[in-house]
GROMACS .gro file of C-alpha atoms in nm:
model
   73
    1MET     CA    1  -4.065  -0.348   4.641
    2PRO     CA    2  -3.819  -0.248   4.368
    3GLN     CA    3  -3.875   0.093   4.206
    4VAL     CA    4  -3.796   0.087   3.834
    5THR     CA    5  -3.846   0.321   3.540
    6PHE     CA    6  -4.091   0.115   3.335
    7SER     CA    7  -4.026   0.093   2.960
    8ASP     CA    8  -4.173  -0.126   2.687
    9ARG     CA    9  -3.839  -0.298   2.636
   10TRP     CA   10  -3.809  -0.376   3.008
   11LEU     CA   11  -4.170  -0.500   3.027
   12GLN     CA   12  -4.116  -0.734   2.731
   13SER     CA   13  -3.799  -0.874   2.885
   14LEU     CA   14  -3.966  -0.976   3.215
   15LYS     CA   15  -4.004  -1.350   3.262
   16ALA     CA   16  -4.276  -1.533   3.454
   17ALA     CA   17  -4.224  -1.519   3.829
   18SER     CA   18  -4.399  -1.621   4.146
   19SER     CA   19  -4.574  -1.288   4.210
   20THR     CA   20  -4.311  -1.015   4.197
   21GLU     CA   21  -4.425  -0.651   4.224
   22TYR     CA   22  -4.258  -0.335   4.092
   23SER     CA   23  -4.328   0.036   4.137
   24ASP     CA   24  -4.284   0.286   3.852
   25SER     CA   25  -4.041   0.572   3.924
   26VAL     CA   26  -4.217   0.798   3.669
   27CYS     CA   27  -4.567   0.745   3.812
   28PRO     CA   28  -4.515   0.639   4.179
   29ASN     CA   29  -4.867   0.498   4.236
   30LEU     CA   30  -4.844   0.269   3.933
   31ARG     CA   31  -4.759  -0.092   4.013
   32LEU     CA   32  -4.679  -0.393   3.798
   33ARG     CA   33  -4.735  -0.742   3.933
   34VAL     CA   34  -4.557  -1.018   3.742
   35GLY     CA   35  -4.705  -1.361   3.795
   36ARG     CA   36  -4.668  -1.697   3.630
   37ARG     CA   37  -4.934  -1.625   3.369
   38SER     CA   38  -4.957  -1.247   3.330
   39LYS     CA   39  -4.820  -0.898   3.392
   40THR     CA   40  -5.085  -0.679   3.554
   41PHE     CA   41  -5.094  -0.301   3.605
   42SER     CA   42  -5.263  -0.156   3.912
   43VAL     CA   43  -5.271   0.175   4.094
   44MET     CA   44  -5.264   0.241   4.469
   45ILE     CA   45  -5.521   0.498   4.582
   46GLY     CA   46  -5.622   0.652   4.913
   47PRO     CA   47  -5.435   0.801   5.208
   48ALA     CA   48  -5.140   0.625   5.371
   49GLY     CA   49  -5.258   0.355   5.608
   50SER     CA   50  -5.578   0.282   5.420
   51ARG     CA   51  -5.454   0.253   5.063
   52ARG     CA   52  -5.618   0.008   4.827
   53ARG     CA   53  -5.522  -0.145   4.495
   54VAL     CA   54  -5.731  -0.083   4.181
   55MET     CA   55  -5.663  -0.310   3.884
   56LEU     CA   56  -5.605  -0.126   3.556
   57GLY     CA   57  -5.541  -0.412   3.311
   58LYS     CA   58  -5.296  -0.666   3.178
   59TYR     CA   59  -4.988  -0.594   2.970
   60PRO     CA   60  -4.970  -0.589   2.664
   61SER     CA   61  -5.349  -0.544   2.622
   62LEU     CA   62  -5.306  -0.223   2.823
   63SER     CA   63  -5.005  -0.027   2.702
   64LEU     CA   64  -4.757   0.138   2.937
   65THR     CA   65  -4.862   0.484   2.813
   66GLU     CA   66  -5.229   0.411   2.878
   67ALA     CA   67  -5.154   0.262   3.223
   68ARG     CA   68  -4.961   0.576   3.324
   69ARG     CA   69  -5.242   0.796   3.196
   70LYS     CA   70  -5.502   0.603   3.398
   71ALA     CA   71  -5.283   0.599   3.710
   72ALA     CA   72  -5.225   0.975   3.691
   73GLY     CA   73  -5.591   1.048   3.717
   0.00000   0.00000   0.00000
């Protein structure tokens, strides 16, 4: 999975894809899944080996700042 420093400009430039996932270099547990219809933020929680994904919301309804705040705790 590519690790990228998320920014609003980068998020806006992303085109629809067949389920591509990115990890944020600023907030390592924050993930962005880019699908054909939406861009969805999630966070990975739990210890290694038993981690699970928790959906935070869809971009742009959920801003990058708010997604990082939720992912941080």
